[in-house]
Amino acid sequence: MSSVATPSAARREAGFYLRRPGLVLSVAVILLVLLWAVVPELFTAHDPIAGVPAERLQGPSAAHLFGTDETGRDVFARVVHGAALSLRATVLSVLVSLIAGAALGLLAGSRGGWVDSLVMRVVDVLQSVPSILLSLALVTALGFGTTNVAIAVGVANLATFARLMRAEVLRVRTGVFVEAARAAGVRWTGVLARHILPNSLGPVLVLATLTFGTAVLEVSALSFLGYGATPPTPEWGSLVAGGRGFLATAWWMTTFPGLTVAAVVLATNRVSRALDGERRLV
Amino acid sequence: MTNGIPRRLAQAVVVLWAAFTLSFVILYLLPGDAVLAKLGGGDGGSTLTAADVAREHAALGLDDPVVVQYGKRLLAAVQGDFGRSIASGEDATTLVLNALPSTLSITGLGLLFAVVFGGAIAILGTYTRSRWLSQFLASLPPLGNSLPTFWVGLVLIQIFSFNLGWVPALGSDGFSALVLPAVTLALPTGAIIGQVLAKSLRTQLDEPYVEVVLAKGASRARVHFGHVLRNAALPALTLVGVLAGNLLAGSVITESVFSRDGIGRVTASAVSAQDIPVVQAVIVLAALFFVVLNLAVDLLYPVLDPRLAGRVTAKAQSRGKAVSGV
Amino acid sequence: MFGNPVRLLSATGLVLVLGLAAACGTAPAASGGGDAGPPRAGGTLRLGISSNPDCLDPQQVGTNAALNVGRQLVDSLTDQDPGNGKITPWLAEKWEVNADSTSFTFSLRKGATFSDGTPVDAAAVKASFDGIKAIGPKAQLGNGYLAAYKSATVVDPSTVRLDFSAPSAQFLQASSTMSLGVLAPSAYQKTPEQRCQGDGLVGSGPFVFESFKSNQQIVISKRKGYAWGSPLWKHTGEAYLDKVEFRIVPEPGVRTGSLASGQLDAITDVQPVDEPQFAGNGFTEPVRANPGIVFNLHANVTRGVLSDVKVRQAVLKGVNRQEVTDTVLTKNYKPASSILGSATPLHLDLSKELAYDPDGAKKLLDEQGWAPGPDGIRVKDGQRLTAKIVFSLVFNQNQSVLELVQQQLRKIGFDLRIEQRTTAETTQLTLAGDYDFIWYNTTRADADILRQLFSTKAGNRSKLAAGNPLDATLDAQAATVDDATRKPAVEQAQRVIIEQAYAVPVFELTQVWGLGPKTHDVAFEASSRMRLFDAWLAG
């Protein structure tokens, strides 16, 4: 972690980004999407829900950047307004996998013995059942709706986090500072909270960023299979899935939301790669 | 990490049992059941009565206490009998096994494409001296992973079948009908292979032995394709289990888009019909596949490379799963 | 270490977009054209259908996909004229009905045989009806038609009498459906599950079952020597087509694309969004509304605010049916003009009563003391004017239609909460009566469907009290096949349902098919299902 205080450090920092326009762009994409979620009305004047039937199925133009859909709604407005719900769903799904998975992995890695065996078998089971199948069943059980879809996707991805967290804990656990802390008489929970958790969390957070992108796609896939709810408020996954019937007649309806998803997935991928160690190489 | 084979087998059995139980519990807890889905599902003006439903439940043994139902199912399943599909009355095992060849043919070809393209991208991307080409190739896998599978499938059909007429959009007659579904499946899978292999290649290239071999006068190509690739391919092997699950997930979508029969279609409709026998047959089959593959990989791994045994497995697996799209 | 994925992405994206734009610009190639010429025998019709039937036995199934296949395999005792709803001869040359419609005697035509060679005689008809009755609720539609079926008697080899324990005027129409189509006695030596897969599915129809590959296709072929078609059909003798392949294509875009590119000859379930694609350019688009109960918000009058008839009436007035068909559907779909679809015999046009009248709705609610609350939704004594509607995704546009209705009702201050459930759960809730509003439609070309769903002695979906005036009219129409008596009763029932707003009709489900340039005369029968006997392919 470099400090930004000294001029030379600041220059190095600037150089780091200058040589990585892709990373800068990625960060910009993520910031833009976050802004869409918070203040959508700054970006579009069109109503995302009520359409103008007279302007249905128009191609992209200056008035409608991404064209209009079958009821005359502005697709760009729907993408912008959809950011909030999409991001909320994805963040929720990632949080479910992250928190539950990390907790399981932490438990398994730090306690070892039969607890480890038990947790890892549970993880095995979760991984051996294809995640899409698990998601399908969970959505049917929890009921339709974006939140439930997000939870289902989160649970299906949980096992990966548990495995990674456990591996990290096992790695850190044997570290010198942990041994030292233990020798100094620090209680096990203290060691866990102060040394093991912060040191092993890094890679898990990177995984979370990666999963963030794919979670959007998984929600979209469930929408395609008829499991994602399409509430009046737009959501990216269901925009892509819902517009597919128009691929032949109005390609913009599914293509632009699709490209938006792709851009966000790519941007988060890029950022997570940076977090993964590019900084350390400087 | 090198457990005895008997212990690994015991663990595998536990995983299978747990998958069986988990699927039963989830489906049992769902509101409604297969009988209601079947008898009331066809028409909105259904004249079904509660008495009809009760009679049908009794006929199928669904009015037994849940523990008895579970016990019976488990006992039968151990003998390979998952019961009959409630929706169609066919034997669940036969139903699933009949759908298997179709899925295996597209996933098999898909895997082949994925290995070829993913491998080529990773190898070229790390071998080339052109910074531009290297960057271009490195950004392909994330792109492959950022497009929804169904969207890719529909675009491919639109272009190559509807507009160019090169391949049929429907059905499963001959090799030409296999190409587009396989390509669709290969895209996200190839992306994972490309990403993991590239990362692994870079790690290997940083190892001191590379310098040593180069210093000894070996050509760059020889080092790259000989030593480095061989060592780097090993971690990718642990991805097999993940890829299998990934391909199965992809087949649910791909088979719908390309109007094919297969495990994916059977699964999706069984889940929505809450057809417990069929869902359990699929889940146990999938779990069996996973368990056997992982067992094989774990047992093979130390044989192929004792140095790396147990170290990379967990991490590579998690990474592989994380970058997998649906 | 890595490059610039975003710039790359936009470049790739642009290529993709341009490629798509170029690729999608071409219109479906038209060939053949207008001159139909005389029908030509031969050929294989490749027909794209939208879902995989779990079962093919027409006596058991309830979905359109399955019924469209089953209709070709079996003949029925009678046929129904899709033009005027009249029941006409088919396997039965004539029939007699007793005074209270509890006994039906059919005289069968001679010479008809099942595809296993056995004759279609009185004994076979008896075996078939007993067989349907025996499988109970597995006969999803037949179970309702034969609810009061007691027994069949073979009077002589070509005369069969069917007796019912209660007046069953509807049975005459039911005898024309494929659900009561006649299967050979040998079919009942197989289990219902075997028949579902085509094993023992032996009928006397113009086509015979050939093969069924789940999730792929169903193949049927022409019955050689078929000569006992219904007089309503266009030609006599054998069907024109040699074979029909029902290809199962779940993805709507792939169905339409395959038709447009000539990989299929015909498709069912053209989505509203795809309809313009097949206007003109050699393609044809047969359309017919389903008879029976239209898509409606069926109220449970024992629940919350819906127990007040004025509130229900306000909802009825607050729905803009024309806007629903104009925006979410297409001009092929009709706004509801009664609880019965316009293609149902004895349908009464109540469009005036169902006119959009938001002011009238608001006035009713004002009078009842419902005052607009802070969020626009009305409140009275701390209670919000709200009700829940349960639906499942049987028709693709359900969600959009309900969302629009929700917006419309919001304008009069009524909060409609939409809940999607699985079909199993919807069935469960319907059985238990656990709903405020329930959303459904049902296909039946006989007005008796009203009795099945509204009578307190049958489905009673509104949860009415026994002995209400509606019951009397519903019983009256069930007791006679004579339209002179039946008509006033059925019309009265429709009027009461709308006046009391027991259900709020919205729109008529409509079948929209797409036919390729070479495909001709794929016809609708009276229940808007498919009739392939007259269909032919131009050379």
mmCIF file of N, CA and C in Angstrom, chain B residues 57-118:
data_model
loop_
_atom_site.group_PDB
_atom_site.id
_atom_site.type_symbol
_atom_site.label_atom_id
_atom_site.label_comp_id
_atom_site.label_asym_id
_atom_site.label_seq_id
_atom_site.Cartn_x
_atom_site.Cartn_y
_atom_site.Cartn_z
ATOM 1 N N HIS B 57 -52.775 -38.417 -4.637
ATOM 2 C CA HIS B 57 -51.668 -38.485 -3.668
ATOM 3 C C HIS B 57 -51.562 -39.884 -3.089
ATOM 4 N N ALA B 58 -52.723 -40.427 -2.728
ATOM 5 C CA ALA B 58 -52.725 -41.764 -2.123
ATOM 6 C C ALA B 58 -52.184 -42.783 -3.122
ATOM 7 N N ALA B 59 -52.608 -42.651 -4.386
ATOM 8 C CA ALA B 59 -52.182 -43.603 -5.400
ATOM 9 C C ALA B 59 -50.665 -43.574 -5.592
ATOM 10 N N LEU B 60 -50.076 -42.406 -5.408
ATOM 11 C CA LEU B 60 -48.634 -42.268 -5.635
ATOM 12 C C LEU B 60 -47.832 -42.396 -4.335
ATOM 13 N N GLY B 61 -48.532 -42.637 -3.233
ATOM 14 C CA GLY B 61 -47.834 -42.754 -1.951
ATOM 15 C C GLY B 61 -47.373 -41.412 -1.418
ATOM 16 N N LEU B 62 -47.949 -40.329 -1.936
ATOM 17 C CA LEU B 62 -47.518 -39.005 -1.481
ATOM 18 C C LEU B 62 -48.238 -38.573 -0.211
ATOM 19 N N ASP B 63 -49.146 -39.429 0.282
ATOM 20 C CA ASP B 63 -49.815 -39.069 1.537
ATOM 21 C C ASP B 63 -49.129 -39.714 2.732
ATOM 22 N N ASP B 64 -48.068 -40.475 2.478
ATOM 23 C CA ASP B 64 -47.296 -41.040 3.592
ATOM 24 C C ASP B 64 -46.612 -39.909 4.357
ATOM 25 N N PRO B 65 -46.282 -40.155 5.624
ATOM 26 C CA PRO B 65 -45.489 -39.148 6.339
ATOM 27 C C PRO B 65 -44.181 -38.904 5.591
ATOM 28 N N VAL B 66 -43.677 -37.685 5.689
ATOM 29 C CA VAL B 66 -42.530 -37.305 4.874
ATOM 30 C C VAL B 66 -41.327 -38.215 5.122
ATOM 31 N N VAL B 67 -41.160 -38.643 6.372
ATOM 32 C CA VAL B 67 -40.008 -39.494 6.690
ATOM 33 C C VAL B 67 -40.112 -40.833 5.955
ATOM 34 N N VAL B 68 -41.330 -41.374 5.918
ATOM 35 C CA VAL B 68 -41.552 -42.648 5.222
ATOM 36 C C VAL B 68 -41.256 -42.474 3.726
ATOM 37 N N GLN B 69 -41.797 -41.373 3.149
ATOM 38 C CA GLN B 69 -41.538 -41.110 1.726
ATOM 39 C C GLN B 69 -40.051 -41.040 1.448
ATOM 40 N N TYR B 70 -39.352 -40.310 2.318
ATOM 41 C CA TYR B 70 -37.918 -40.136 2.131
ATOM 42 C C TYR B 70 -37.199 -41.482 2.221
ATOM 43 N N GLY B 71 -37.571 -42.245 3.243
ATOM 44 C CA GLY B 71 -36.954 -43.555 3.454
ATOM 45 C C GLY B 71 -37.150 -44.468 2.252
ATOM 46 N N LYS B 72 -38.398 -44.509 1.762
ATOM 47 C CA LYS B 72 -38.697 -45.362 0.609
ATOM 48 C C LYS B 72 -37.870 -44.952 -0.600
ATOM 49 N N ARG B 73 -37.843 -43.622 -0.829
ATOM 50 C CA ARG B 73 -37.123 -43.127 -1.993
ATOM 51 C C ARG B 73 -35.636 -43.462 -1.891
ATOM 52 N N LEU B 74 -35.096 -43.274 -0.678
ATOM 53 C CA LEU B 74 -33.669 -43.517 -0.488
ATOM 54 C C LEU B 74 -33.351 -44.988 -0.724
ATOM 55 N N LEU B 75 -34.200 -45.853 -0.144
ATOM 56 C CA LEU B 75 -33.983 -47.286 -0.266
ATOM 57 C C LEU B 75 -33.986 -47.704 -1.736
ATOM 58 N N ALA B 76 -34.969 -47.162 -2.477
ATOM 59 C CA ALA B 76 -35.070 -47.500 -3.895
ATOM 60 C C ALA B 76 -33.882 -46.927 -4.669
ATOM 61 N N ALA B 77 -33.497 -45.699 -4.312
ATOM 62 C CA ALA B 77 -32.423 -45.027 -5.039
ATOM 63 C C ALA B 77 -31.108 -45.779 -4.906
ATOM 64 N N VAL B 78 -30.896 -46.341 -3.714
ATOM 65 C CA VAL B 78 -29.670 -47.107 -3.488
ATOM 66 C C VAL B 78 -29.592 -48.253 -4.496
ATOM 67 N N GLN B 79 -30.776 -48.781 -4.853
ATOM 68 C CA GLN B 79 -30.808 -49.865 -5.841
ATOM 69 C C GLN B 79 -30.923 -49.324 -7.268
ATOM 70 N N GLY B 80 -30.726 -48.016 -7.411
ATOM 71 C CA GLY B 80 -30.721 -47.446 -8.755
ATOM 72 C C GLY B 80 -32.094 -47.095 -9.288
ATOM 73 N N ASP B 81 -33.100 -47.138 -8.447
ATOM 74 C CA ASP B 81 -34.458 -46.848 -8.911
ATOM 75 C C ASP B 81 -34.936 -45.532 -8.302
ATOM 76 N N PHE B 82 -35.116 -44.535 -9.155
ATOM 77 C CA PHE B 82 -35.560 -43.237 -8.646
ATOM 78 C C PHE B 82 -37.064 -43.068 -8.743
ATOM 79 N N GLY B 83 -37.743 -44.099 -9.218
ATOM 80 C CA GLY B 83 -39.197 -44.018 -9.325
ATOM 81 C C GLY B 83 -39.613 -43.499 -10.685
ATOM 82 N N ARG B 84 -40.906 -43.265 -10.826
ATOM 83 C CA ARG B 84 -41.442 -42.796 -12.103
ATOM 84 C C ARG B 84 -41.699 -41.298 -12.053
ATOM 85 N N SER B 85 -41.490 -40.660 -13.172
ATOM 86 C CA SER B 85 -41.804 -39.243 -13.275
ATOM 87 C C SER B 85 -43.290 -39.048 -13.007
ATOM 88 N N ILE B 86 -43.615 -38.083 -12.171
ATOM 89 C CA ILE B 86 -45.028 -37.843 -11.888
ATOM 90 C C ILE B 86 -45.683 -37.150 -13.075
ATOM 91 N N ALA B 87 -44.920 -36.320 -13.772
ATOM 92 C CA ALA B 87 -45.495 -35.578 -14.895
ATOM 93 C C ALA B 87 -45.828 -36.494 -16.073
ATOM 94 N N SER B 88 -44.917 -37.404 -16.430
ATOM 95 C CA SER B 88 -45.142 -38.176 -17.653
ATOM 96 C C SER B 88 -45.327 -39.661 -17.397
ATOM 97 N N GLY B 89 -45.034 -40.127 -16.191
ATOM 98 C CA GLY B 89 -45.201 -41.540 -15.892
ATOM 99 C C GLY B 89 -44.051 -42.411 -16.365
ATOM 100 N N GLU B 90 -43.054 -41.803 -17.015
ATOM 101 C CA GLU B 90 -41.906 -42.590 -17.459
ATOM 102 C C GLU B 90 -40.973 -42.873 -16.291
ATOM 103 N N ASP B 91 -40.154 -43.898 -16.448
ATOM 104 C CA ASP B 91 -39.158 -44.204 -15.435
ATOM 105 C C ASP B 91 -38.122 -43.084 -15.412
ATOM 106 N N ALA B 92 -37.901 -42.513 -14.225
ATOM 107 C CA ALA B 92 -37.055 -41.315 -14.130
ATOM 108 C C ALA B 92 -35.639 -41.584 -14.622
ATOM 109 N N THR B 93 -35.085 -42.743 -14.236
ATOM 110 C CA THR B 93 -33.712 -43.050 -14.638
ATOM 111 C C THR B 93 -33.612 -43.156 -16.158
ATOM 112 N N THR B 94 -34.576 -43.863 -16.769
ATOM 113 C CA THR B 94 -34.579 -44.004 -18.227
ATOM 114 C C THR B 94 -34.682 -42.643 -18.891
ATOM 115 N N LEU B 95 -35.580 -41.824 -18.351
ATOM 116 C CA LEU B 95 -35.802 -40.487 -18.904
ATOM 117 C C LEU B 95 -34.490 -39.708 -18.960
ATOM 118 N N VAL B 96 -33.765 -39.749 -17.836
ATOM 119 C CA VAL B 96 -32.516 -38.992 -17.748
ATOM 120 C C VAL B 96 -31.448 -39.614 -18.644
ATOM 121 N N LEU B 97 -31.360 -40.952 -18.620
ATOM 122 C CA LEU B 97 -30.334 -41.602 -19.438
ATOM 123 C C LEU B 97 -30.598 -41.409 -20.935
ATOM 124 N N ASN B 98 -31.878 -41.354 -21.316
ATOM 125 C CA ASN B 98 -32.209 -41.124 -22.722
ATOM 126 C C ASN B 98 -31.780 -39.735 -23.176
ATOM 127 N N ALA B 99 -31.834 -38.794 -22.244
ATOM 128 C CA ALA B 99 -31.495 -37.413 -22.597
ATOM 129 C C ALA B 99 -29.985 -37.211 -22.603
ATOM 130 N N LEU B 100 -29.263 -38.145 -22.011
ATOM 131 C CA LEU B 100 -27.824 -37.968 -21.815
ATOM 132 C C LEU B 100 -27.014 -37.871 -23.126
ATOM 133 N N PRO B 101 -27.212 -38.777 -24.089
ATOM 134 C CA PRO B 101 -26.366 -38.728 -25.289
ATOM 135 C C PRO B 101 -26.409 -37.378 -25.993
ATOM 136 N N SER B 102 -27.612 -36.809 -26.094
ATOM 137 C CA SER B 102 -27.752 -35.534 -26.776
ATOM 138 C C SER B 102 -26.929 -34.453 -26.078
ATOM 139 N N THR B 103 -27.003 -34.443 -24.739
ATOM 140 C CA THR B 103 -26.240 -33.454 -23.979
ATOM 141 C C THR B 103 -24.745 -33.722 -24.088
ATOM 142 N N LEU B 104 -24.375 -35.003 -24.001
ATOM 143 C CA LEU B 104 -22.954 -35.331 -24.076
ATOM 144 C C LEU B 104 -22.358 -34.909 -25.419
ATOM 145 N N SER B 105 -23.139 -35.034 -26.500
ATOM 146 C CA SER B 105 -22.566 -34.688 -27.795
ATOM 147 C C SER B 105 -22.297 -33.191 -27.898
ATOM 148 N N ILE B 106 -23.214 -32.344 -27.415
ATOM 149 C CA ILE B 106 -22.905 -30.909 -27.528
ATOM 150 C C ILE B 106 -21.880 -30.475 -26.485
ATOM 151 N N THR B 107 -21.933 -31.057 -25.276
ATOM 152 C CA THR B 107 -20.950 -30.643 -24.271
ATOM 153 C C THR B 107 -19.569 -31.161 -24.650
ATOM 154 N N GLY B 108 -19.521 -32.362 -25.219
ATOM 155 C CA GLY B 108 -18.230 -32.924 -25.625
ATOM 156 C C GLY B 108 -17.568 -32.058 -26.683
ATOM 157 N N LEU B 109 -18.334 -31.758 -27.731
ATOM 158 C CA LEU B 109 -17.791 -30.924 -28.796
ATOM 159 C C LEU B 109 -17.489 -29.517 -28.259
ATOM 160 N N GLY B 110 -18.366 -29.030 -27.381
ATOM 161 C CA GLY B 110 -18.169 -27.716 -26.776
ATOM 162 C C GLY B 110 -16.862 -27.671 -25.990
ATOM 163 N N LEU B 111 -16.618 -28.742 -25.242
ATOM 164 C CA LEU B 111 -15.389 -28.803 -24.438
ATOM 165 C C LEU B 111 -14.165 -28.803 -25.358
ATOM 166 N N LEU B 112 -14.278 -29.557 -26.453
ATOM 167 C CA LEU B 112 -13.172 -29.619 -27.410
ATOM 168 C C LEU B 112 -12.872 -28.219 -27.955
ATOM 169 N N PHE B 113 -13.920 -27.545 -28.431
ATOM 170 C CA PHE B 113 -13.756 -26.176 -28.926
ATOM 171 C C PHE B 113 -13.128 -25.293 -27.846
ATOM 172 N N ALA B 114 -13.642 -25.443 -26.638
ATOM 173 C CA ALA B 114 -13.203 -24.586 -25.537
ATOM 174 C C ALA B 114 -11.722 -24.794 -25.263
ATOM 175 N N VAL B 115 -11.295 -26.066 -25.232
ATOM 176 C CA VAL B 115 -9.895 -26.354 -24.953
ATOM 177 C C VAL B 115 -9.024 -25.792 -26.079
ATOM 178 N N VAL B 116 -9.437 -26.001 -27.321
ATOM 179 C CA VAL B 116 -8.643 -25.540 -28.455
ATOM 180 C C VAL B 116 -8.529 -24.013 -28.455
ATOM 181 N N PHE B 117 -9.685 -23.348 -28.359
ATOM 182 C CA PHE B 117 -9.648 -21.882 -28.434
ATOM 183 C C PHE B 117 -9.077 -21.253 -27.167
ATOM 184 N N GLY B 118 -9.528 -21.746 -26.021
ATOM 185 C CA GLY B 118 -9.029 -21.204 -24.759
ATOM 186 C C GLY B 118 -7.522 -21.417 -24.666
#
